[in-house]
Coordinates of C-alpha atoms and ligand atoms in Angstrom, one line a residue:
X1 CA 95.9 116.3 66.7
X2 CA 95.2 119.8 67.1
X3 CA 92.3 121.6 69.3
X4 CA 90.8 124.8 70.1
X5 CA 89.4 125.2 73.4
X6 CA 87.1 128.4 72.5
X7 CA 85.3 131.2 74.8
X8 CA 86.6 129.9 77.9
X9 CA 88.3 131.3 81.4
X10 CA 91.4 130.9 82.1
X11 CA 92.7 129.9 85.5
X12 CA 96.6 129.5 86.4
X13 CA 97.8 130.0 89.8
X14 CA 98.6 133.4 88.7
X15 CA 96.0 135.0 86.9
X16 CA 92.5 134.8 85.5
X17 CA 91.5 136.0 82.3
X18 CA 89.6 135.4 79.2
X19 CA 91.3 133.8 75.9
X20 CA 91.2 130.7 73.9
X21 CA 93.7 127.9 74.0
X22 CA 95.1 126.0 70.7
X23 CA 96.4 122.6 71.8
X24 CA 98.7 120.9 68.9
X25 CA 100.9 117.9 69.4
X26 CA 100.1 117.6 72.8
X27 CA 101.7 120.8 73.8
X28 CA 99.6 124.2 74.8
X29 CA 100.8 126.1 70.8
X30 CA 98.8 129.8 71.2
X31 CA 97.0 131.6 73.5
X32 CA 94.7 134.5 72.7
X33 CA 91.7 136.7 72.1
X34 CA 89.5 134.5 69.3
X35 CA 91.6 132.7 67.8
X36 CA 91.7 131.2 64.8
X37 CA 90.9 127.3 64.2
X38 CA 93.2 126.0 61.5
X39 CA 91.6 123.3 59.0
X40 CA 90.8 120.5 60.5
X41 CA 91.2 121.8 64.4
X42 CA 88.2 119.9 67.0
X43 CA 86.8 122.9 68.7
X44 CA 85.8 122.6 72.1
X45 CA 83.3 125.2 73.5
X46 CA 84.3 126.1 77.8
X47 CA 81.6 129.0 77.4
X48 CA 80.7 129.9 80.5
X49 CA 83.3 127.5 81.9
X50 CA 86.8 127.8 83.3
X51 CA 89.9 126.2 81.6
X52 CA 92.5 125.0 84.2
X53 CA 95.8 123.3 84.3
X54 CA 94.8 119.4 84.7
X55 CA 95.2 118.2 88.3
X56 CA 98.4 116.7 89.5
X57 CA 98.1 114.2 92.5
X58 CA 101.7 113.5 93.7
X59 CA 100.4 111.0 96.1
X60 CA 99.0 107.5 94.5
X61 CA 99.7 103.8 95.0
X62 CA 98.5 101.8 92.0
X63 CA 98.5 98.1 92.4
X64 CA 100.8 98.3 95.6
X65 CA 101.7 95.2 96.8
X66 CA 101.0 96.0 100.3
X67 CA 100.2 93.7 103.9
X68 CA 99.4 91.1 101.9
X69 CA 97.6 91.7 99.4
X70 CA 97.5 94.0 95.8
X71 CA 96.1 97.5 95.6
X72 CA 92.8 96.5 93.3
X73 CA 93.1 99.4 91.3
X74 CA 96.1 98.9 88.5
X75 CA 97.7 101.9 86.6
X76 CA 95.2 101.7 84.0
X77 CA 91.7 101.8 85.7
X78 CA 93.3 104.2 88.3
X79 CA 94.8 107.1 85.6
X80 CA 91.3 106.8 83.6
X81 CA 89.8 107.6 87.0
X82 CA 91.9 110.5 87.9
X83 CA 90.8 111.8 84.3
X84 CA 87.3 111.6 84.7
X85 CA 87.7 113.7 87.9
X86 CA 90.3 116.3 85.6
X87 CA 93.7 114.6 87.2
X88 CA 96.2 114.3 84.2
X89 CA 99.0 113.5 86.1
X90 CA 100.3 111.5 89.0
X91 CA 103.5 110.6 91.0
X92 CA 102.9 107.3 92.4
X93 CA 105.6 105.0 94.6
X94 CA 108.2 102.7 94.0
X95 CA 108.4 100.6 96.8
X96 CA 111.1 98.5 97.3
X97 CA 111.3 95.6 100.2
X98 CA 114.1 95.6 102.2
X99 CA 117.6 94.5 100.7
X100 CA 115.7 94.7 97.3
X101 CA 118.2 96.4 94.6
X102 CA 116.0 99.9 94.7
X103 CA 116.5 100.4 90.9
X104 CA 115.0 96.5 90.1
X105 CA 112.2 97.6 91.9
X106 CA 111.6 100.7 90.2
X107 CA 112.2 99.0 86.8
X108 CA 109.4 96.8 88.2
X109 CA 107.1 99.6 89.0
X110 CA 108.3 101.0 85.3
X111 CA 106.6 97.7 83.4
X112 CA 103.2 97.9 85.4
X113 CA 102.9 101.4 84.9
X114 CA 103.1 101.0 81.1
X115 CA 99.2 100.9 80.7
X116 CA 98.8 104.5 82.0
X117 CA 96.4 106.2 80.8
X118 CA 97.8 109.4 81.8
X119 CA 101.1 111.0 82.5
X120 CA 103.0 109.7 85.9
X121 CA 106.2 109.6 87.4
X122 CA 107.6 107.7 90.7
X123 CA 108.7 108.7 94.1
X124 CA 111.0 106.2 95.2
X125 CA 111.5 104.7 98.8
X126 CA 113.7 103.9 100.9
X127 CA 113.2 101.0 102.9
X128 CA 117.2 99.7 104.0
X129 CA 120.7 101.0 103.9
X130 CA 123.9 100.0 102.2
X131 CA 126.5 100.7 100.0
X132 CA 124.4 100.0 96.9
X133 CA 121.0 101.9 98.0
X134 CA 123.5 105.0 98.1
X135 CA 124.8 104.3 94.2
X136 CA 121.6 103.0 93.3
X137 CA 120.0 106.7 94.3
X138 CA 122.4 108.2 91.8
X139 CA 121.0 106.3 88.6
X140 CA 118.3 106.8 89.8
X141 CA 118.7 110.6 90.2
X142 CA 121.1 111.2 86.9
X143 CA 119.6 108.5 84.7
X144 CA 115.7 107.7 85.5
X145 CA 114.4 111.4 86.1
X146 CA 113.4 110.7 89.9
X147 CA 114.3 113.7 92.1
X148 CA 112.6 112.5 95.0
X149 CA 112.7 109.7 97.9
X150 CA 110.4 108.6 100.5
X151 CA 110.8 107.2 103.6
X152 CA 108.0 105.4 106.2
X153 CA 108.7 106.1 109.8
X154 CA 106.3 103.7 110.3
X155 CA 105.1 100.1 109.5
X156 CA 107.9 98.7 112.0
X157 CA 108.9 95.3 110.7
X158 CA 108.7 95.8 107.4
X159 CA 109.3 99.2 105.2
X160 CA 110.1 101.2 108.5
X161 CA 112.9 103.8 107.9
X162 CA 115.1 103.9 110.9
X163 CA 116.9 107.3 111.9
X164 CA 120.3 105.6 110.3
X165 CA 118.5 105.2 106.9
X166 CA 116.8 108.4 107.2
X167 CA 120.4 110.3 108.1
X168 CA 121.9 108.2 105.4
X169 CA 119.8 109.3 102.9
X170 CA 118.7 112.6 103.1
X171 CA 122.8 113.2 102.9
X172 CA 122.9 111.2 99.3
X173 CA 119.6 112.9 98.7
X174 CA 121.7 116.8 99.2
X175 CA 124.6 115.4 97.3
X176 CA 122.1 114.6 94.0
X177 CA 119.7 117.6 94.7
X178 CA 116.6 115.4 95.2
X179 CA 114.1 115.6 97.9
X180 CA 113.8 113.6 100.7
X181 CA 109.9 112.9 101.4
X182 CA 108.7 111.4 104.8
X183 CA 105.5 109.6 105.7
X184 CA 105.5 111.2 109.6
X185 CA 104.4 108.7 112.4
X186 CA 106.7 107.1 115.1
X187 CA 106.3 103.2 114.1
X188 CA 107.6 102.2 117.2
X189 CA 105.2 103.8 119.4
X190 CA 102.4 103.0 116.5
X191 CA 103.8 99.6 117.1
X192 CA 103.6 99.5 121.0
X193 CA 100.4 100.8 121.5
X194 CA 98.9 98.4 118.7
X195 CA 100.2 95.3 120.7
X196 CA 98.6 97.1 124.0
X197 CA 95.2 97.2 122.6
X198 CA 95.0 93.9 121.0
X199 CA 96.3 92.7 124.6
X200 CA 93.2 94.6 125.8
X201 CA 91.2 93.2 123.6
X202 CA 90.5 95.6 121.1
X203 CA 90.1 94.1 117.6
X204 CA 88.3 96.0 115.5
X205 CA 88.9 99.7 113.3
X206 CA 88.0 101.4 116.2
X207 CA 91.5 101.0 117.4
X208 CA 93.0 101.7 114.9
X209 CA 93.0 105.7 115.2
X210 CA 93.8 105.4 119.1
X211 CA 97.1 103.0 118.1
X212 CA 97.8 106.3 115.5
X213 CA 97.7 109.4 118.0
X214 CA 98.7 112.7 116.5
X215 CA 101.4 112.7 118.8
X216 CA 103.0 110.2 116.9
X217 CA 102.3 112.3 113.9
X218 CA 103.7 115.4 115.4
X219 CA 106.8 113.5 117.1
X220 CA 107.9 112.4 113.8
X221 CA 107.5 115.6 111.8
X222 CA 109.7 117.2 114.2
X223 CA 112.0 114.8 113.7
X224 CA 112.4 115.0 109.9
X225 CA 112.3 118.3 110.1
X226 CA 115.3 118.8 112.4
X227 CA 117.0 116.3 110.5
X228 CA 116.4 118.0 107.1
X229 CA 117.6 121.2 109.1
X230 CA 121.0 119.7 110.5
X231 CA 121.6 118.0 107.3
X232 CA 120.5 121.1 104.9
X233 CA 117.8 119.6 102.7
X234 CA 114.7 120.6 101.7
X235 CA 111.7 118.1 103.2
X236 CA 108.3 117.3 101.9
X237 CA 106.1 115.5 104.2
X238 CA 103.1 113.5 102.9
X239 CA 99.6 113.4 104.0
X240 CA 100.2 115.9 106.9
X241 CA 97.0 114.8 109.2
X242 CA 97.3 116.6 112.3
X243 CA 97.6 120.5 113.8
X244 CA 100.8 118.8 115.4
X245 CA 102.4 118.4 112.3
X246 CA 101.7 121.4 110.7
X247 CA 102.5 123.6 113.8
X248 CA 105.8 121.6 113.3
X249 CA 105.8 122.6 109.6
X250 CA 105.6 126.5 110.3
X251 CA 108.1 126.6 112.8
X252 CA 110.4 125.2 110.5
X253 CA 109.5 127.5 107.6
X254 CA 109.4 130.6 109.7
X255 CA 112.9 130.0 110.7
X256 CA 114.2 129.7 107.0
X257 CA 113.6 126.1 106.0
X258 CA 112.5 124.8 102.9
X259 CA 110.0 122.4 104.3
X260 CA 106.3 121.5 102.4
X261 CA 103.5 119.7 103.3
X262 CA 100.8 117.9 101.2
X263 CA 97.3 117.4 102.6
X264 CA 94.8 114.8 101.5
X265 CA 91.1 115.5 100.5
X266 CA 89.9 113.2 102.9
X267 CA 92.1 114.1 105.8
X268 CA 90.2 117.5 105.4
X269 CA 86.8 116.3 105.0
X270 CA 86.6 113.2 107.3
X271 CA 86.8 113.2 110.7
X272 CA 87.7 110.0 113.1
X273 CA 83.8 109.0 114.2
X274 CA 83.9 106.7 110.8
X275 CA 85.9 104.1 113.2
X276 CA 83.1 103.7 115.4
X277 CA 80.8 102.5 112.5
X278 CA 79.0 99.3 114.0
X279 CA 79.4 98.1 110.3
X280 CA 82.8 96.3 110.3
X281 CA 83.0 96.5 106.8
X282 CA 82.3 100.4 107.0
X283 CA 84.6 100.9 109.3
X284 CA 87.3 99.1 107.7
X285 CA 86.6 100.6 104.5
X286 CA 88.0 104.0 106.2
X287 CA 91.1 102.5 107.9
X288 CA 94.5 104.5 106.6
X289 CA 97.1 105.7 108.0
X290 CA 97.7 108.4 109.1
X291 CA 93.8 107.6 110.2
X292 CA 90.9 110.5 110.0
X293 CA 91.2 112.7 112.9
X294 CA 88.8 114.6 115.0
X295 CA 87.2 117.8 113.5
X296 CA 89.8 120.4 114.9
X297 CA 92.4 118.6 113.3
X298 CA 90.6 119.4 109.9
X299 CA 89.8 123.0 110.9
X300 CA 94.2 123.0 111.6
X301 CA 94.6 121.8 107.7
X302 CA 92.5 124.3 106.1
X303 CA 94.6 126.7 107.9
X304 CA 97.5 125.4 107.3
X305 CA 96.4 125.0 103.8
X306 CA 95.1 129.0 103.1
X307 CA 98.5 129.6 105.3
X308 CA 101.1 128.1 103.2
X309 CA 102.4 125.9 105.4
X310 CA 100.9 123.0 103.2
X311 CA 101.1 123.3 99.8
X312 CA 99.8 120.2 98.0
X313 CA 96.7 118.3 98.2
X314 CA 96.5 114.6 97.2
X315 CA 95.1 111.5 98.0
X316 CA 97.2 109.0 98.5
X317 CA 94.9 107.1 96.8
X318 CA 95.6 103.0 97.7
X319 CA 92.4 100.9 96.5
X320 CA 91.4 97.7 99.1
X321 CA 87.8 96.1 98.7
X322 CA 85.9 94.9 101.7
X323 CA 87.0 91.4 100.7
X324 CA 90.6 92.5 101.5
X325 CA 89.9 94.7 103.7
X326 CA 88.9 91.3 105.6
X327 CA 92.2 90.0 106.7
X328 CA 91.7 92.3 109.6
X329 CA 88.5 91.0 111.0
X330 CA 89.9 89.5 113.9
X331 CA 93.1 91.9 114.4
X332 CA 92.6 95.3 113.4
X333 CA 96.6 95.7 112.5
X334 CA 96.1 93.2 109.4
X335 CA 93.7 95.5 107.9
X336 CA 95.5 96.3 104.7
X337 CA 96.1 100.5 105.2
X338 CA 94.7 102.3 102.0
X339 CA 91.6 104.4 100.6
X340 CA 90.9 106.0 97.4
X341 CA 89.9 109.2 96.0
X342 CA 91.8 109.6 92.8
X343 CA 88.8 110.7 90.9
X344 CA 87.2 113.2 93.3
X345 CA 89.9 115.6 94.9
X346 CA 89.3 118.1 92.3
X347 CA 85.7 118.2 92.7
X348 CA 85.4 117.9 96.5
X349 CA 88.6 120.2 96.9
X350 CA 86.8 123.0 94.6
X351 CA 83.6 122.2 96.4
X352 CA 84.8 122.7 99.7
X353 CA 87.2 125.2 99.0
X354 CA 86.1 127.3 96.3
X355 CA 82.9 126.8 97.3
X356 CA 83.1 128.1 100.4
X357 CA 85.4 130.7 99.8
X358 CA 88.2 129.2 101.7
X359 CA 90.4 129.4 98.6
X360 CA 90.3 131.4 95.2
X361 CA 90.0 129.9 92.1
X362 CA 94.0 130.6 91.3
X363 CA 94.6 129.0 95.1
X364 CA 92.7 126.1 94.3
X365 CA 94.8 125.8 91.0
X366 CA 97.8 126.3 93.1
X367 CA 96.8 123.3 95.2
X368 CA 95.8 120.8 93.1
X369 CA 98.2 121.6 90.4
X370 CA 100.9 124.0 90.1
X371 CA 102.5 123.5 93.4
X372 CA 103.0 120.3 92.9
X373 CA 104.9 120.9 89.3
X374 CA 107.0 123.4 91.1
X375 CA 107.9 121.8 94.0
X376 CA 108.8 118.1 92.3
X377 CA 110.7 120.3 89.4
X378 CA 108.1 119.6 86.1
X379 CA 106.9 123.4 86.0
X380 CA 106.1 125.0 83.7
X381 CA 105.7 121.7 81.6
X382 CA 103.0 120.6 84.2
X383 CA 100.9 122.9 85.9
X384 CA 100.2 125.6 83.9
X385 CA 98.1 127.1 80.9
X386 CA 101.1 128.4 79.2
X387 CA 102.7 128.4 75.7
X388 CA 105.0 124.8 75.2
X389 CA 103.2 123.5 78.3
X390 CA 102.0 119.9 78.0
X391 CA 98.3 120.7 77.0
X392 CA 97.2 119.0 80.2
X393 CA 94.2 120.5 80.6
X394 CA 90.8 120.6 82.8
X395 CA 88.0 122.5 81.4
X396 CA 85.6 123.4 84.8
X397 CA 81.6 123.4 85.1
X398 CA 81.6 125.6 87.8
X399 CA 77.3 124.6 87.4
X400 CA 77.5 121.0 87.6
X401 CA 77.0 118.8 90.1
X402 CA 76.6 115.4 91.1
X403 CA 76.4 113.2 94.1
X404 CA 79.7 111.1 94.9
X405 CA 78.8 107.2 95.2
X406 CA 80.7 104.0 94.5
X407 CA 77.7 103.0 92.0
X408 CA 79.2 105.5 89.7
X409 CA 82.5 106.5 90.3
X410 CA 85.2 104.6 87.6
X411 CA 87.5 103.9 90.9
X412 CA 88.3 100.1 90.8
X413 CA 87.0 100.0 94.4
X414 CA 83.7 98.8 96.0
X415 CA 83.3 101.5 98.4
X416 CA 83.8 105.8 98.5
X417 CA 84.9 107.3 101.3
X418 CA 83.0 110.4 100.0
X419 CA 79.7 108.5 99.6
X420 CA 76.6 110.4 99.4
X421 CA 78.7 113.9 99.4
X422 CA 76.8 116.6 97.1
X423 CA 79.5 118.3 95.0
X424 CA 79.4 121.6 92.7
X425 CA 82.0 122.0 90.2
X426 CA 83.2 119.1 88.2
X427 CA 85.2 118.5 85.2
X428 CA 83.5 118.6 81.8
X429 CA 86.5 118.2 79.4
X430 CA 89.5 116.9 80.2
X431 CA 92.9 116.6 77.6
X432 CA 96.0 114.7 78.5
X433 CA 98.7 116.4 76.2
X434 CA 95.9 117.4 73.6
X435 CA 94.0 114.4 73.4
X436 CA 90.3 114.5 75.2
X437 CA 90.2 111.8 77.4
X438 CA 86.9 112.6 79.2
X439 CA 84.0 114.8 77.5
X440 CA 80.5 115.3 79.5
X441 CA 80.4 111.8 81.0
X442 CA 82.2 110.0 78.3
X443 CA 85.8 108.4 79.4
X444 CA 87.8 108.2 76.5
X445 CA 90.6 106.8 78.4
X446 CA 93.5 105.2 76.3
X447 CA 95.7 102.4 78.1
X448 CA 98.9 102.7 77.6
X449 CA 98.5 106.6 76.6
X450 CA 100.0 108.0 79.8
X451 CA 104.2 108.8 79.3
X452 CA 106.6 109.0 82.4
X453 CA 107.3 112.0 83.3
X454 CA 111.4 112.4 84.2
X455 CA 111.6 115.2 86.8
X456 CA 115.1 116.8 87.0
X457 CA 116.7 117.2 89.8
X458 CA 117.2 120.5 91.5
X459 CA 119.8 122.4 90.4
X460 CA 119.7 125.0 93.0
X461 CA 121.3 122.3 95.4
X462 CA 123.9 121.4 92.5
X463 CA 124.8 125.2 92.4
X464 CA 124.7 125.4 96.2
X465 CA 127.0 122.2 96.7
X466 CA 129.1 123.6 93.6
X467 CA 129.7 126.8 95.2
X468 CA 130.4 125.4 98.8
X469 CA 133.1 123.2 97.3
X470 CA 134.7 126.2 95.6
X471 CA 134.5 127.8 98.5
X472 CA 136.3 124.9 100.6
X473 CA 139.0 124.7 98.3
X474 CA 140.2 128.7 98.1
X475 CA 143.1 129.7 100.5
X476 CA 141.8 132.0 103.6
X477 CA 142.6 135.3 102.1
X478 CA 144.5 137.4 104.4
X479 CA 143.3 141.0 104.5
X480 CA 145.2 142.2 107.1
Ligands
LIG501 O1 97.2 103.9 104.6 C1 97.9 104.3 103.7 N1 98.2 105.5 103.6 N2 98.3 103.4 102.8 C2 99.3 103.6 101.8 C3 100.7 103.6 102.3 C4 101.0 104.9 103.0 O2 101.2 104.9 104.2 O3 101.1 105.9 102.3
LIG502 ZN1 101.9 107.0 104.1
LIG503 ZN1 100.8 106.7 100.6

């Protein structure tokens, strides 16, 4: 299939400039001043639009089995979301239970992802410690193409990394040059302060933010971070929520670090007053953790955000209708933790970024896209207009609008936590490796489509470990 994506900008996280794009077995094959279509070549018109690198969200949980219950958005609906909104490629979670063999699980995860409809890949956690999680990371690492594990310091009692499993495998993690990841809130105090104010009699959402303070947040960033430090790995943490976390974040990359931070849509838009909805359901709908925060926690991410000190935004995007939603109506800590958003981060983050002239177009590209690639090691193959890139590729109304509602989004989920929001920029086009998979409206989402994405690991901590053991083995020269 080829295409020729004519009279359109283009925006990297580099550059902007004018030139088309010829797309040809699903990779990006020329770029250039009018080009010319060979026989048979679709032409796409992005006059007057902007052609971008499709989004990458590195933060999804497709039909999680999670508190109970299933995720109600599977790997299908959820990828022909994310194209409609101009995401072409996620990283989603394996998530094994405790004592589970971590690479059964991820050949678990593997099967139900086969109905993609767009490119992903897996983050895998880990959720217990022993002999065989620690060889299990190395097929993983050498053999499956995941470079990256995660690790809850929360959700006590059931996939709760403890500071042994964290210590034990952010040290395997160095030794395969992978990235440790970290989901940042102390679950013991999370845990304590839960039982306190269901003793006091507090059932509903509106506890959950107060059994969730950003102390928590901050307490446990720190923590990663000076273990990442003593141990000498880099550290990504997830769904940074609070101006705790990312005060934490730039300390530790002003003193040499190699620390990121990824950001959520929501977590920048919404603030905590959604828990004192006298709707139940309402209020439910918004409960996540980290939860929404008060406003100057969301002032704290744009900054950190237009800083550096985050670098990714996502969504961690975890689908739960108000019918599950519902096992918490009498105990606010069964409400199954999870909201979505797949389909609108690139709209509401160009809305509310570009839009307001908190980021340039190249930042937002940067943010929703080529970070990402870089920093989970699938750049430039992801996350760039380039020549040999995967044609992964957003074409951008900067005109259109729409307002965002449940009624029409594709998300398999009853509610939107952006309902109502007015947006200005969407996608008009959008190609997973050549092929249009959303045109004006019209989601031509194929299941099954989607490939896995195998993300090396990073060979700048092979070299570094290579040259340290060189190092240890030479003789002290003596130069007296
Ligand atoms: O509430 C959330 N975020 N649910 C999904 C699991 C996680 O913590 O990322
Ligand atoms: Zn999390
Ligand atoms: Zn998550």
């Amino acid at each position: 299939m080829t295409s020729l994506i004519r009279g359109g900008i283009i925006v990297t996280a580099e550059q902007t400039y004018r030139a088309d794009v010829l797309c040809a077995e699903g990779k990006i094959a020329a770029i250039g001043k009018d080009l010319e279509a060979p026989s048979g070549c679709d032409i796409i018109d992005a006059g007057g639009q902007y052609v971008m690198p499709g989004g990458i969200d590195p933060h999804t949980h497709m039909q999680l089995p999670f508190m109970g219950t299933v995720a109600s958005e599977d790997f299908y609906t959820g990828t022909a979301a994310a194209l409609a909104g101009g995401t072409t490629s996620i990283i989603d979670f394996v998530i094994p239970d405790p004592e589970q063999s971590i690479l059964d699980a991820y050949r678990t995860w593997r099967e139900w992802s086969q109905k993609s409809a767009a490119d992903y890949g897996f983050h895998v956690a880990i959720t217990w410690w022993d002999e065989s999680v620690h060889e299990e990371m190395g097929t993983l690492v050498r053999e499956e193409g995941i470079n990256s594990f995660k690790h809850f310091m929360a959700y006590k009692g059931a996939i709760m990394a403890t500071d042994e499993i964290m210590y034990n495998s952010f040290t395997r993690a160095l030794e395969l040059g992978a990235m440790p990841t970290v989901h940042a809130e102390n679950g013991e105090l999370v845990f304590q302060l839960q039982k306190k104010l269901l003793a006091e009699g507090m059932t509903g959402p509106e506890a959950h933010p107060l059994s969730r303070p950003p102390a928590a947040e901050g307490e446990a960033a720190n923590r990663a971070l000076r273990f990442a430090e003593t141990i000498g790995v880099p550290l990504y943490i997830v769904h940074v929520s609070t101006s705790e976390a990312v005060e934490e974040l730039k300390r530790a990359r002003a003193e040499g670090q190699r620390a990121y931070g990824e950001v959520l849509a929501g977590h920048l838009l919404i603030d905590e007053s959604v828990y004192q909805n006298p709707d139940w359901d309402k209020a439910a709908a918004h409960v996540m953790s980290p939860p929404f925060r008060a406003p100057e926690h969301q002032e704290a991410l744009w900054k950190g955000l237009q800083g550096g000190a985050l670098q990714t935004t996502a969504t961690d995007h975890c689908c739960f209708c108000a019918d599950q939603k519902a096992m918490g109506r009498d105990d606010f800590t069964l409400i199954p933790n999870g909201t979505a958003g797949v389909e609108d981060r690139m709209s509401v983050l160009w809305h509310h970024g570009v839009g307001t002239g908190r980021l340039t177009m190249n930042e937002f590209v940067a943010a929703t896209s080529a970070n990402a690639a870089r920093i989970f090691n699938i750049y430039p193959k992801k996350g760039c207009i380039a020549v040999g890139s995967d044609a992964d590729i957003v074409i951008w109304d900067p005109a259109a609008g729409k307002t965002i509602s449940a009624k029409t989004h594709h998300q398999n989920i009853d509610t939107n936590i952006f309902e109502g929001m007015r947006v200005k920029g969407l996608a008009s086009h959008t190609l997973t490796r050549g092929a249009l998979a959303y045109v004006d409206g019209d989601l031509r989402a194929v299941r099954g489509a989607g490939e896995y994405v195998k993300r090396p690991a990073f060979h700048a901590s092979f070299d570094a470990l290579a040259i340290q053991a060189a190092a240890n083995k030479e003789k002290p020269v003596d130069r007296g």
